[in-house]
Amino acid sequence: MFWGLILSPGLTYSQTVEDGFIITMAALGKTPKGVTDKSVDVMISVENSELLLCKLSAGQVDQQKIQIAITEGETLKLWVDGSIPVHLTGYMEPVQAIPEDDIDEDSDEFTDDDEDDDD
């Protein structure tokens, strides 16, 4: 199912995610009259970590493919640093976080067991 959001300059989109979704594209909207700064930073905050999602510049990088999965239960904020609106699109998909009980921090799953076989 389609997902989309227009980020308007000066406003922050904020929610605790009920249904997971994936953001796949960021594209510049129409540049308002009188705006001279033609670039924007698309920002994201997930669970209090602020990150630059992408940087867009009118006439140079008008859109950017991205692949960001937002999972159910996460606290999400999206905003634009700049004066041009940004259209985010993607699709809804039940993306669920892995419960902490299912994470085995002592697992050797990612180690190379063959290292000691050279003897």
PDB file of C-alpha atoms in Angstrom:
ATOM      1  CA  MET A   1       0.000   0.000   0.000  1.00  0.00           C
ATOM      2  CA  PHE A   2       1.273   3.483  -0.914  1.00  0.00           C
ATOM      3  CA  TRP A   3       2.624   5.838   1.746  1.00  0.00           C
ATOM      4  CA  GLY A   4       3.364   9.543   1.273  1.00  0.00           C
ATOM      5  CA  LEU A   5       4.015  12.706   3.238  1.00  0.00           C
ATOM      6  CA  ILE A   6       4.757  16.335   2.322  1.00  0.00           C
ATOM      7  CA  LEU A   7       7.242  17.972   4.682  1.00  0.00           C
ATOM      8  CA  SER A   8       6.559  21.705   4.781  1.00  0.00           C
ATOM      9  CA  PRO A   9       9.326  24.090   5.853  1.00  0.00           C
ATOM     10  CA  GLY A  10       9.044  25.125   9.491  1.00  0.00           C
ATOM     11  CA  LEU A  11       6.863  22.159  10.497  1.00  0.00           C
ATOM     12  CA  THR A  12       7.821  18.845  12.118  1.00  0.00           C
ATOM     13  CA  TYR A  13       5.971  15.600  11.461  1.00  0.00           C
ATOM     14  CA  SER A  14       5.989  13.529  14.644  1.00  0.00           C
ATOM     15  CA  GLN A  15       4.344  10.253  15.675  1.00  0.00           C
ATOM     16  CA  THR A  16       4.746   6.926  17.384  1.00  0.00           C
ATOM     17  CA  VAL A  17       4.464   4.507  14.479  1.00  0.00           C
ATOM     18  CA  GLU A  18       1.439   2.209  14.582  1.00  0.00           C
ATOM     19  CA  ASP A  19       2.024   0.409  11.264  1.00  0.00           C
ATOM     20  CA  GLY A  20       5.500  -0.048   9.784  1.00  0.00           C
ATOM     21  CA  PHE A  21       6.382   1.590   6.466  1.00  0.00           C
ATOM     22  CA  ILE A  22       9.336   2.049   4.167  1.00  0.00           C
ATOM     23  CA  ILE A  23      10.424   5.422   2.768  1.00  0.00           C
ATOM     24  CA  THR A  24      11.840   4.958  -0.741  1.00  0.00           C
ATOM     25  CA  MET A  25      12.021   8.449  -2.279  1.00  0.00           C
ATOM     26  CA  ALA A  26      12.542  12.072  -1.292  1.00  0.00           C
ATOM     27  CA  ALA A  27      11.754  14.725  -3.922  1.00  0.00           C
ATOM     28  CA  LEU A  28      11.742  18.513  -3.875  1.00  0.00           C
ATOM     29  CA  GLY A  29       8.389  20.204  -4.133  1.00  0.00           C
ATOM     30  CA  LYS A  30       7.772  23.464  -5.931  1.00  0.00           C
ATOM     31  CA  THR A  31      10.174  26.242  -4.923  1.00  0.00           C
ATOM     32  CA  PRO A  32       8.194  29.127  -3.402  1.00  0.00           C
ATOM     33  CA  LYS A  33       8.576  32.526  -5.081  1.00  0.00           C
ATOM     34  CA  GLY A  34      11.349  34.624  -3.603  1.00  0.00           C
ATOM     35  CA  VAL A  35      13.324  31.682  -2.187  1.00  0.00           C
ATOM     36  CA  THR A  36      17.017  32.066  -3.011  1.00  0.00           C
ATOM     37  CA  ASP A  37      18.489  29.125  -1.078  1.00  0.00           C
ATOM     38  CA  LYS A  38      17.722  26.184  -3.365  1.00  0.00           C
ATOM     39  CA  SER A  39      18.947  23.374  -1.105  1.00  0.00           C
ATOM     40  CA  VAL A  40      17.320  21.592   1.835  1.00  0.00           C
ATOM     41  CA  ASP A  41      18.342  19.001   4.386  1.00  0.00           C
ATOM     42  CA  VAL A  42      15.774  16.290   5.050  1.00  0.00           C
ATOM     43  CA  MET A  43      16.146  15.326   8.694  1.00  0.00           C
ATOM     44  CA  ILE A  44      14.925  12.315  10.652  1.00  0.00           C
ATOM     45  CA  SER A  45      14.873  11.542  14.353  1.00  0.00           C
ATOM     46  CA  VAL A  46      14.159   7.968  15.410  1.00  0.00           C
ATOM     47  CA  GLU A  47      14.215   7.166  19.115  1.00  0.00           C
ATOM     48  CA  ASN A  48      15.981  10.513  19.816  1.00  0.00           C
ATOM     49  CA  SER A  49      18.802  10.027  17.267  1.00  0.00           C
ATOM     50  CA  GLU A  50      18.847  12.969  14.813  1.00  0.00           C
ATOM     51  CA  LEU A  51      20.281  12.153  11.386  1.00  0.00           C
ATOM     52  CA  LEU A  52      20.494  13.694   7.938  1.00  0.00           C
ATOM     53  CA  LEU A  53      18.313  11.543   5.679  1.00  0.00           C
ATOM     54  CA  CYS A  54      19.417  13.303   2.479  1.00  0.00           C
ATOM     55  CA  LYS A  55      20.347  16.686   1.012  1.00  0.00           C
ATOM     56  CA  LEU A  56      18.413  17.965  -2.005  1.00  0.00           C
ATOM     57  CA  SER A  57      19.309  20.905  -4.283  1.00  0.00           C
ATOM     58  CA  ALA A  58      16.977  22.358  -6.919  1.00  0.00           C
ATOM     59  CA  GLY A  59      18.366  21.832 -10.412  1.00  0.00           C
ATOM     60  CA  GLN A  60      21.110  19.474  -9.199  1.00  0.00           C
ATOM     61  CA  VAL A  61      19.658  16.756  -6.967  1.00  0.00           C
ATOM     62  CA  ASP A  62      15.875  17.163  -7.199  1.00  0.00           C
ATOM     63  CA  GLN A  63      15.134  13.679  -5.869  1.00  0.00           C
ATOM     64  CA  GLN A  64      16.936  10.937  -4.009  1.00  0.00           C
ATOM     65  CA  LYS A  65      16.224   7.224  -3.721  1.00  0.00           C
ATOM     66  CA  ILE A  66      16.386   6.012  -0.154  1.00  0.00           C
ATOM     67  CA  GLN A  67      15.481   2.789   1.656  1.00  0.00           C
ATOM     68  CA  ILE A  68      14.531   3.444   5.267  1.00  0.00           C
ATOM     69  CA  ALA A  69      12.326   0.998   7.174  1.00  0.00           C
ATOM     70  CA  ILE A  70      10.352   2.539  10.021  1.00  0.00           C
ATOM     71  CA  THR A  71       9.117  -0.097  12.447  1.00  0.00           C
ATOM     72  CA  GLU A  72       6.000  -0.333  14.558  1.00  0.00           C
ATOM     73  CA  GLY A  73       6.385   1.337  17.952  1.00  0.00           C
ATOM     74  CA  GLU A  74       9.241   3.684  17.013  1.00  0.00           C
ATOM     75  CA  THR A  75       8.980   7.375  17.855  1.00  0.00           C
ATOM     76  CA  LEU A  76       9.607   9.239  14.609  1.00  0.00           C
ATOM     77  CA  LYS A  77      10.159  12.887  13.665  1.00  0.00           C
ATOM     78  CA  LEU A  78      10.737  14.191  10.130  1.00  0.00           C
ATOM     79  CA  TRP A  79      11.432  17.782   9.095  1.00  0.00           C
ATOM     80  CA  VAL A  80      13.092  19.964   6.481  1.00  0.00           C
ATOM     81  CA  ASP A  81      15.927  22.394   7.166  1.00  0.00           C
ATOM     82  CA  GLY A  82      15.395  24.842   4.313  1.00  0.00           C
ATOM     83  CA  SER A  83      12.640  26.738   2.513  1.00  0.00           C
ATOM     84  CA  ILE A  84      11.413  24.196  -0.061  1.00  0.00           C
ATOM     85  CA  PRO A  85       8.827  21.495   0.713  1.00  0.00           C
ATOM     86  CA  VAL A  86       9.890  17.866   0.298  1.00  0.00           C
ATOM     87  CA  HIS A  87       7.678  14.964  -0.774  1.00  0.00           C
ATOM     88  CA  LEU A  88       8.491  11.621   0.844  1.00  0.00           C
ATOM     89  CA  THR A  89       6.998   8.489  -0.696  1.00  0.00           C
ATOM     90  CA  GLY A  90       7.169   4.789  -0.034  1.00  0.00           C
ATOM     91  CA  TYR A  91       4.910   1.950   0.960  1.00  0.00           C
ATOM     92  CA  MET A  92       3.251   0.441   3.991  1.00  0.00           C
ATOM     93  CA  GLU A  93       4.590  -2.885   5.128  1.00  0.00           C
ATOM     94  CA  PRO A  94       4.331  -4.606   8.460  1.00  0.00           C
ATOM     95  CA  VAL A  95       7.904  -3.997   9.636  1.00  0.00           C
ATOM     96  CA  GLN A  96       8.294  -5.070  13.242  1.00  0.00           C
ATOM     97  CA  ALA A  97      11.216  -4.552  15.558  1.00  0.00           C
ATOM     98  CA  ILE A  98      13.041  -7.652  16.775  1.00  0.00           C
ATOM     99  CA  PRO A  99      12.114  -8.154  20.442  1.00  0.00           C
ATOM    100  CA  GLU A 100      15.142  -7.730  22.714  1.00  0.00           C
ATOM    101  CA  ASP A 101      14.465 -11.199  24.136  1.00  0.00           C
ATOM    102  CA  ASP A 102      15.178 -12.667  20.676  1.00  0.00           C
ATOM    103  CA  ILE A 103      18.627 -11.033  20.405  1.00  0.00           C
ATOM    104  CA  ASP A 104      21.436 -13.302  21.625  1.00  0.00           C
ATOM    105  CA  GLU A 105      24.396 -11.027  22.315  1.00  0.00           C
ATOM    106  CA  ASP A 106      26.630 -14.008  23.191  1.00  0.00           C
ATOM    107  CA  SER A 107      25.981 -15.749  19.873  1.00  0.00           C
ATOM    108  CA  ASP A 108      28.940 -16.824  17.700  1.00  0.00           C
ATOM    109  CA  GLU A 109      26.748 -16.595  14.626  1.00  0.00           C
ATOM    110  CA  PHE A 110      28.851 -13.847  13.063  1.00  0.00           C
ATOM    111  CA  THR A 111      32.312 -15.143  13.976  1.00  0.00           C
ATOM    112  CA  ASP A 112      34.587 -17.180  11.736  1.00  0.00           C
ATOM    113  CA  ASP A 113      34.886 -20.625  13.342  1.00  0.00           C
ATOM    114  CA  ASP A 114      37.449 -21.674  10.731  1.00  0.00           C
ATOM    115  CA  GLU A 115      40.237 -19.480  12.141  1.00  0.00           C
ATOM    116  CA  ASP A 116      41.530 -22.232  14.454  1.00  0.00           C
ATOM    117  CA  ASP A 117      41.516 -24.915  11.731  1.00  0.00           C
ATOM    118  CA  ASP A 118      44.925 -23.848  10.351  1.00  0.00           C
ATOM    119  CA  ASP A 119      46.865 -25.818  13.017  1.00  0.00           C
TER     120      ASP A 119
END
